PDB file of C-alpha atoms and ligand atoms in Angstrom:
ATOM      1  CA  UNK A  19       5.219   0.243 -15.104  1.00 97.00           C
ATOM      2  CA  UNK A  20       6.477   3.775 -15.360  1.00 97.00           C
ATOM      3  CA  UNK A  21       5.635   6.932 -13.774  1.00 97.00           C
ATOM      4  CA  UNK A  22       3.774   8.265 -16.988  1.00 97.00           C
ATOM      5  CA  UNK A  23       1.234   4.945 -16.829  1.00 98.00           C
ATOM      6  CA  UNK A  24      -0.174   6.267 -13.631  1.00 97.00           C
ATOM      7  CA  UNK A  25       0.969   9.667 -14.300  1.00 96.00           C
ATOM      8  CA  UNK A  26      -2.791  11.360 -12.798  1.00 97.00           C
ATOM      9  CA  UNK A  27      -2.146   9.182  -9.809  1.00 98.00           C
ATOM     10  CA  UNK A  28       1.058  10.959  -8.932  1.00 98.00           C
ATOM     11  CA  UNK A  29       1.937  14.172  -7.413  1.00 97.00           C
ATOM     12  CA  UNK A  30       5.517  14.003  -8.879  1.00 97.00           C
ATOM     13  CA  UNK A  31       7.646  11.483  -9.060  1.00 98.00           C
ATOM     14  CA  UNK A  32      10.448  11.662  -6.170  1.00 98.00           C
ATOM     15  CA  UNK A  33      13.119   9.417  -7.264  1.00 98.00           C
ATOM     16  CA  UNK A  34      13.585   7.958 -10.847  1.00 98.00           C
ATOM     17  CA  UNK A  35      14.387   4.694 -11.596  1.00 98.00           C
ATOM     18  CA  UNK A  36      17.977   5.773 -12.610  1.00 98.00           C
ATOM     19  CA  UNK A  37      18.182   7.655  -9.411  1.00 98.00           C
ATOM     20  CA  UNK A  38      17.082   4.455  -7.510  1.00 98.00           C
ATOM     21  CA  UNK A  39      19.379   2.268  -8.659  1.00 98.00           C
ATOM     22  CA  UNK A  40      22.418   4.169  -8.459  1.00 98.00           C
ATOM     23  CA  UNK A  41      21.681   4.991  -4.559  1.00 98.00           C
ATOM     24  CA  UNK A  42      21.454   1.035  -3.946  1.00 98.00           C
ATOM     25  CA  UNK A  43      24.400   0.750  -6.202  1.00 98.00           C
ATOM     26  CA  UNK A  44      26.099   3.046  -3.635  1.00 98.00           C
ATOM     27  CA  UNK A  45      24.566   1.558  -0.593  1.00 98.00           C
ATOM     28  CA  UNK A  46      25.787  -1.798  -1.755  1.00 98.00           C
ATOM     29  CA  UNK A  47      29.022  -0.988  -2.343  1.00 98.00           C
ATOM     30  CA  UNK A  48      29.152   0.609   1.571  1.00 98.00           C
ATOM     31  CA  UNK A  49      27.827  -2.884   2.793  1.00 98.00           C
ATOM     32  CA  UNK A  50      30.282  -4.406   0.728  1.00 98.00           C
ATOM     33  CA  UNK A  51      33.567  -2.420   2.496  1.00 98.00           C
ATOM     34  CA  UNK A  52      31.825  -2.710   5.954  1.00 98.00           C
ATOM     35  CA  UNK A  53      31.192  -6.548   5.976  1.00 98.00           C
ATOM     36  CA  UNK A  54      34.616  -7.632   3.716  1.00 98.00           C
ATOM     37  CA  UNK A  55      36.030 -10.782   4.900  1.00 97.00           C
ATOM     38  CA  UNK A  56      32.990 -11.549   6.634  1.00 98.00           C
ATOM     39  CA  UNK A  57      29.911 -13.825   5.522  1.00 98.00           C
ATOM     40  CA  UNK A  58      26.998 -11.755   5.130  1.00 98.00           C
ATOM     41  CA  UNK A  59      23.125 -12.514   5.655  1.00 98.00           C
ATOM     42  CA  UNK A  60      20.987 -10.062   4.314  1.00 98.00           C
ATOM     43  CA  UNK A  61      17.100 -10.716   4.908  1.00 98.00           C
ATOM     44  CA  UNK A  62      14.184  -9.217   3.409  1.00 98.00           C
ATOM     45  CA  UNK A  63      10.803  -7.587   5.033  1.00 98.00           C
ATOM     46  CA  UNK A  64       8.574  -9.352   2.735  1.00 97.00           C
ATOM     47  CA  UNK A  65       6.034  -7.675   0.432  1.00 96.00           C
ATOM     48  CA  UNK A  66       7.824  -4.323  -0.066  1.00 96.00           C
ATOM     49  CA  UNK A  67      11.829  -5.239  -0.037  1.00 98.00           C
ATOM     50  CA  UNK A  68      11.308  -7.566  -2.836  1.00 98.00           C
ATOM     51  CA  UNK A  69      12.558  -5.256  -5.039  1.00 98.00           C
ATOM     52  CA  UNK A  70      15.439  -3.214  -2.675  1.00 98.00           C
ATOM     53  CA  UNK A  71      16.556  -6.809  -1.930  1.00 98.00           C
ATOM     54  CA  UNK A  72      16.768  -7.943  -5.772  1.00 98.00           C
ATOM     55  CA  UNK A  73      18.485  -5.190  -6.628  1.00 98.00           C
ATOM     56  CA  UNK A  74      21.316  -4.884  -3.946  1.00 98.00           C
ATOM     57  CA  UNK A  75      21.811  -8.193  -3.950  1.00 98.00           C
ATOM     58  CA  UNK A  76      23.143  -7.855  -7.767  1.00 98.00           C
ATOM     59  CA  UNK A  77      24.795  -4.628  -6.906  1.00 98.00           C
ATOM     60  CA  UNK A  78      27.102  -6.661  -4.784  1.00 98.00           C
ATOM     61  CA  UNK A  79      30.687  -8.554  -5.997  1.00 97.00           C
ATOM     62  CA  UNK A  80      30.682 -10.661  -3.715  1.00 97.00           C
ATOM     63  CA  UNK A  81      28.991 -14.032  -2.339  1.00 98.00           C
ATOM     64  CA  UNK A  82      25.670 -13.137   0.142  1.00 98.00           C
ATOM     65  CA  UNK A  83      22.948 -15.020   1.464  1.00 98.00           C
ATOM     66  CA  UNK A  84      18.830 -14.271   1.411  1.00 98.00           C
ATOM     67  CA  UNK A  85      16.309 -15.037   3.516  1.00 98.00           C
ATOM     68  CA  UNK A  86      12.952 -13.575   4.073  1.00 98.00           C
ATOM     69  CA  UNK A  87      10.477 -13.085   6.867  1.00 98.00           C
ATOM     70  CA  UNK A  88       7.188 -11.603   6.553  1.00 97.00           C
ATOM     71  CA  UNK A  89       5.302  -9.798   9.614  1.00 96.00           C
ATOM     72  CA  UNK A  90       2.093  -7.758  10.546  1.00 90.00           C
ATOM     73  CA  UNK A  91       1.129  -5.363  13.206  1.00 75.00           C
ATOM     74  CA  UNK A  92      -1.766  -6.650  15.804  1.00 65.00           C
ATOM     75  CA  UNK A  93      -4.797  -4.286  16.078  1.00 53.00           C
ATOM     76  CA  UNK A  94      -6.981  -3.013  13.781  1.00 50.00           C
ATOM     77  CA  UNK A  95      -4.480  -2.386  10.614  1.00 48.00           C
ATOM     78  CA  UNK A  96      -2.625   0.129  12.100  1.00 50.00           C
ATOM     79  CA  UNK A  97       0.581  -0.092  13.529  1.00 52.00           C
ATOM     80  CA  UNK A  98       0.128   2.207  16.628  1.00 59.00           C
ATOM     81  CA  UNK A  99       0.384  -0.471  19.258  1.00 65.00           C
ATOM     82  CA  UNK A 100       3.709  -1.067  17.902  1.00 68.00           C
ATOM     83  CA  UNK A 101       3.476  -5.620  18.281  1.00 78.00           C
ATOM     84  CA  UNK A 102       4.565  -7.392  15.660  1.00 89.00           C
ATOM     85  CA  UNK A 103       3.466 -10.775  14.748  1.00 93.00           C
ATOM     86  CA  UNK A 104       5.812 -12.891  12.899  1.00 96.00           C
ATOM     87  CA  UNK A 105       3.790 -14.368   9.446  1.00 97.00           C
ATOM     88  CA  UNK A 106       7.398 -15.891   8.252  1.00 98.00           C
ATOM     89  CA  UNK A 107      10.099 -16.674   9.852  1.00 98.00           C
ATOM     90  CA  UNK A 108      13.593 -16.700   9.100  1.00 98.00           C
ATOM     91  CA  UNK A 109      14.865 -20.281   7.215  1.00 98.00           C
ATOM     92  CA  UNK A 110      18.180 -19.124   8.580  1.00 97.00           C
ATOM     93  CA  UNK A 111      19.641 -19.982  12.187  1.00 98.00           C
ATOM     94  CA  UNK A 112      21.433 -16.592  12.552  1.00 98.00           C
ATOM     95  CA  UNK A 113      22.973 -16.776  15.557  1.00 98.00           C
ATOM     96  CA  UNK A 114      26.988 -16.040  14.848  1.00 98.00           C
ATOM     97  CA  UNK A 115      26.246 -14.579  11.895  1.00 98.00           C
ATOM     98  CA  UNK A 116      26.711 -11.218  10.589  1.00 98.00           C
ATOM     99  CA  UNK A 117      22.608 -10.082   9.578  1.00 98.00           C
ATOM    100  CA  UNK A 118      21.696  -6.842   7.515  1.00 98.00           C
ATOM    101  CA  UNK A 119      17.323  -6.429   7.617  1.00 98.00           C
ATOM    102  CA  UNK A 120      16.705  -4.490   4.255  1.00 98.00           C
ATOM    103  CA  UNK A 121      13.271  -3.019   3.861  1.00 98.00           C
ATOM    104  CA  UNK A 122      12.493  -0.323   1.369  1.00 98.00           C
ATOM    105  CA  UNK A 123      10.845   2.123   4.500  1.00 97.00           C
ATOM    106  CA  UNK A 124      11.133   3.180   7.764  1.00 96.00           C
ATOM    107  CA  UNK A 125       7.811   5.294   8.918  1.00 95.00           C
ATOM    108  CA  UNK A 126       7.021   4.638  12.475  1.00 94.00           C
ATOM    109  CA  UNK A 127       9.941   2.960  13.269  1.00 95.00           C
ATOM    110  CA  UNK A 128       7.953   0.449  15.194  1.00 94.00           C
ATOM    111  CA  UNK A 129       8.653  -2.471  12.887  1.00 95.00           C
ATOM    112  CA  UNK A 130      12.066  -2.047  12.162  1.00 96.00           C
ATOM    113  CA  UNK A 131      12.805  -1.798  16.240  1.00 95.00           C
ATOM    114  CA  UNK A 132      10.615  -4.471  17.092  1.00 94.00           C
ATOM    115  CA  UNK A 133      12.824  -6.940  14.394  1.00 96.00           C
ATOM    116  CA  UNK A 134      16.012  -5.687  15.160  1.00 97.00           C
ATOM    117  CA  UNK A 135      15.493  -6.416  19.093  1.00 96.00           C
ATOM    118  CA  UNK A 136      13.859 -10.077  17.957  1.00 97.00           C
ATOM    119  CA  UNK A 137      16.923 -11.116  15.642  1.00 98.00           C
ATOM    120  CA  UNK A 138      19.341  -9.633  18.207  1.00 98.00           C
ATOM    121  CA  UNK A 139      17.785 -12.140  20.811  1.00 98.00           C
ATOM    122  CA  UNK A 140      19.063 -15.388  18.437  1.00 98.00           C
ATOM    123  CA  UNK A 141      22.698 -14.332  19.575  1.00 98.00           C
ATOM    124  CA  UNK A 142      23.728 -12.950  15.803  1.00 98.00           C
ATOM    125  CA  UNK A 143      27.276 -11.764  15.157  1.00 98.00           C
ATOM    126  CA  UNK A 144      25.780  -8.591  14.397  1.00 98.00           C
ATOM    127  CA  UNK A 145      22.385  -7.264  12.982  1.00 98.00           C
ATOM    128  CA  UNK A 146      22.095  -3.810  11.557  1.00 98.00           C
ATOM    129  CA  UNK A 147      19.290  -2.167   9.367  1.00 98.00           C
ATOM    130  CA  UNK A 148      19.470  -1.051   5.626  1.00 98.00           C
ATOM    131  CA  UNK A 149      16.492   1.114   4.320  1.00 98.00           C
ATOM    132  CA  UNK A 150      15.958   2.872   1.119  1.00 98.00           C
ATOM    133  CA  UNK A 151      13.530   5.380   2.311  1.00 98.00           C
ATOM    134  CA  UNK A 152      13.428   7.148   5.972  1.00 98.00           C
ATOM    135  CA  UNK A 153      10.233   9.508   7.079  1.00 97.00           C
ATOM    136  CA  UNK A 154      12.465  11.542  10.059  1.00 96.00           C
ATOM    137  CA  UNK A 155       9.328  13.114  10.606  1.00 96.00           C
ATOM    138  CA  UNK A 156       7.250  10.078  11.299  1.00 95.00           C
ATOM    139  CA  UNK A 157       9.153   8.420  13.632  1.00 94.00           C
ATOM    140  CA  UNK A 158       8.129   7.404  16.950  1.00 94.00           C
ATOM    141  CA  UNK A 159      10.421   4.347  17.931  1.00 91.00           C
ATOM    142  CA  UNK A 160      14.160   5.294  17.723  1.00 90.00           C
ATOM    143  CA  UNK A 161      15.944   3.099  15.283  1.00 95.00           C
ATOM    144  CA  UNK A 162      19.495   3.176  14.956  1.00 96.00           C
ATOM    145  CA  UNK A 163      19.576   2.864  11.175  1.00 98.00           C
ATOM    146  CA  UNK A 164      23.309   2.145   9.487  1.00 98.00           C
ATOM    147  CA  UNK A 165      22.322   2.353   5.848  1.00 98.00           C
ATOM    148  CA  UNK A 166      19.728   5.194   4.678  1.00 98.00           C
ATOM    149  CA  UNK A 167      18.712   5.924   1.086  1.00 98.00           C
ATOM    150  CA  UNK A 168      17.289   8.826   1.291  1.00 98.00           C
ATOM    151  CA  UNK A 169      15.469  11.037   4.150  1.00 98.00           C
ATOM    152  CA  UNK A 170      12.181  11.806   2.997  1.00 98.00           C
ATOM    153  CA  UNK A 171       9.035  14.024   4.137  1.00 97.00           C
ATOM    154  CA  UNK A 172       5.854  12.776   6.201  1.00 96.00           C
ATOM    155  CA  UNK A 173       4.268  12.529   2.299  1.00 95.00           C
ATOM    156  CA  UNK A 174       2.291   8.834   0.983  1.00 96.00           C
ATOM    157  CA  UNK A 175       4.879   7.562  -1.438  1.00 97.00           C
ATOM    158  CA  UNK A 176       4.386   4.535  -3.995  1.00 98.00           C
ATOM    159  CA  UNK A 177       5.957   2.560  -6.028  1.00 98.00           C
ATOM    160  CA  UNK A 178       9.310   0.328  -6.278  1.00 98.00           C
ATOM    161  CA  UNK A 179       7.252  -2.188  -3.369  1.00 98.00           C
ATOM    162  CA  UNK A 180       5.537   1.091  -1.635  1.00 98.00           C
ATOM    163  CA  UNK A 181       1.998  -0.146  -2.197  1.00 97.00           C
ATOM    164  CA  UNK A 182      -1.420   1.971  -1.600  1.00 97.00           C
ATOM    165  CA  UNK A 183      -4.038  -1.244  -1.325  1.00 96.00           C
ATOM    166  CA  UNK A 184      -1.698  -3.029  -2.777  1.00 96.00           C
ATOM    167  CA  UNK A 185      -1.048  -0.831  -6.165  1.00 97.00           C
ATOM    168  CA  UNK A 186       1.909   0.204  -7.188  1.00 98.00           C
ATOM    169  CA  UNK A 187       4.181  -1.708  -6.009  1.00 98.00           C
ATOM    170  CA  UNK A 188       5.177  -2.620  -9.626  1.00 98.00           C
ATOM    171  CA  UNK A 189       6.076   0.918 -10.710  1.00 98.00           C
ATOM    172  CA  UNK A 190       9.613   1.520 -11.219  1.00 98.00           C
ATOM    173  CA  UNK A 191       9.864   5.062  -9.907  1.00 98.00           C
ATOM    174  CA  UNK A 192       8.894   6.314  -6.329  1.00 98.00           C
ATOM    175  CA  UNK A 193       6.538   8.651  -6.536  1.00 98.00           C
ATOM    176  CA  UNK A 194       4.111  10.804  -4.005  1.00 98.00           C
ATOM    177  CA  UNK A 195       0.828   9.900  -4.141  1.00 97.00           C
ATOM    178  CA  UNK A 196      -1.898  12.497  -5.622  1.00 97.00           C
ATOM    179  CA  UNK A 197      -4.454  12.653  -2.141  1.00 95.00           C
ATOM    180  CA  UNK A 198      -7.729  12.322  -4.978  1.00 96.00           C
ATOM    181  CA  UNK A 199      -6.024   8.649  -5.133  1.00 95.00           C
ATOM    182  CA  UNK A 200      -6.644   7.984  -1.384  1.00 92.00           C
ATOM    183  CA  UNK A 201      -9.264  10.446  -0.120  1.00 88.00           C
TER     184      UNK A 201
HETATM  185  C1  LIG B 303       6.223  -1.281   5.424  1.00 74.18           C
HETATM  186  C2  LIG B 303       7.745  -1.398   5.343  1.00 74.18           C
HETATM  187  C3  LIG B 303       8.171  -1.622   6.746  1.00 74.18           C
HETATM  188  C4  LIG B 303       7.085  -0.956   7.546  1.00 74.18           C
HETATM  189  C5  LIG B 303       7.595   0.320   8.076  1.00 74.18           C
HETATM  190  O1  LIG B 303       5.659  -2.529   5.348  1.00 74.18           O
HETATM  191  O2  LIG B 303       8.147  -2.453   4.517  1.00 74.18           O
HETATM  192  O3  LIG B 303       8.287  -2.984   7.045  1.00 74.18           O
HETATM  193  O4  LIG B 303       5.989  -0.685   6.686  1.00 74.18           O
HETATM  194  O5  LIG B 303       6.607   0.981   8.811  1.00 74.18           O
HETATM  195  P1  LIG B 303       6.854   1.422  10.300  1.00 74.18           P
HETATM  196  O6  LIG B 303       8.205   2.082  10.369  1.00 74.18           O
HETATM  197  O7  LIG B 303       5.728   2.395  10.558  1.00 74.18           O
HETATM  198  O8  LIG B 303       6.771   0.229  11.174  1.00 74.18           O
HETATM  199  P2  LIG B 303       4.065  -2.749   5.314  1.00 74.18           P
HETATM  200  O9  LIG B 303       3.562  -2.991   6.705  1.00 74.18           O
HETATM  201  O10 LIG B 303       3.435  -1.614   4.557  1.00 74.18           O
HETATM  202  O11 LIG B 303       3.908  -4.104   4.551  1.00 74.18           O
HETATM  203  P3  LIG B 303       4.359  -4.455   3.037  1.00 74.18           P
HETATM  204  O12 LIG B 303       5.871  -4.447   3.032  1.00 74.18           O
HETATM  205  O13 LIG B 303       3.798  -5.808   2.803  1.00 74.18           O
HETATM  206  O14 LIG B 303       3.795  -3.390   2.137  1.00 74.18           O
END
């Protein structure tokens, strides 16, 4: 869906669709000089890289491998305590291989440092981090982060696998989230 189906729902819309795909277009193409000659892994933090992953994986010209794990914070749905339980792990064996983690968001931090260190204990070539969206503001783990999208504010986005309960993840645009939506 587009921005103007859930147009009451939305704030304003922060990146368009157009503007989307041309910054994974451009991160692509950065992965693609920084890993040439080399064979590449990139793996997905399932639900919302589905659709980061589906589109830089066609942005490349070249040959690269998927895979996919899925994980959840401990606790009581937040993810303060900062432990990660693995829901699905990797089909892959990584170690000697060159791994890029794509996710569409890094808020806390405390995900994306608690995977990095885990892959980078299965002896990988290399592992390094690719995220569409960054909240600066947010953080509270340091991540060292190769590939950014965009730096955003400390604002509830949706859309393009941001989910609020699960909505929105379909929309094609990012948008910031109207607070009547969640209050
Ligand atoms: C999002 C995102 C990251 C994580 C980032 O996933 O995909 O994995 O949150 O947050 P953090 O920096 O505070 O750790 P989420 O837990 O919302 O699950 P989802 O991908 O299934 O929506």
């Amino acid at each position: 869906m587009d921005a103007a189906d859930v147009s009451d729902d939305l704030l304003h819309v922060l990146y368009t669709e157009a503007q989307i795909q041309d910054r994974i277009k451009e991160m692509a193409a950065d992965i693609e000089r920084d890993y040439e000659g080399k064979e590449l892994l990139i793996v997905g933090i399932l639900r919302g890289a589905v659709m980061v992953m589906a589109d830089m994986a066609r942005s490349f010209h070249r040959h690269v491998e998927m895979d996919w794990m899925a994980v959840s914070s401990y606790g009581s749905g937040t993810k303060s305590s900062g432990v990660v339980r693995i829901l699905k792990d990797l089909d892959t064996d990584i170690s000697g291989r060159h791994v890029v983690i794509v996710d569409e968001i890094i808020d806390t931090g405390l995900t994306l440092s608690w995977l990095t260190s885990n892959l980078s204990s299965r002896n990988p070539a290399s592992v390094e981090i690719a995220t569409l969206l960054r909240k600066p503001e947010a953080l509270q783990m340091p991540v060292d982060v190769k590939y950014v999208g965009w730096d955003i504010p400390n604002e509830f986005v949706v859309g393009y696998g941001l989910d609020y309960r699960e909505r929105y993840r379909n929309l094609r645009d990012i948008g910031t989230l109207a607070p009547h939506v969640y209050s």
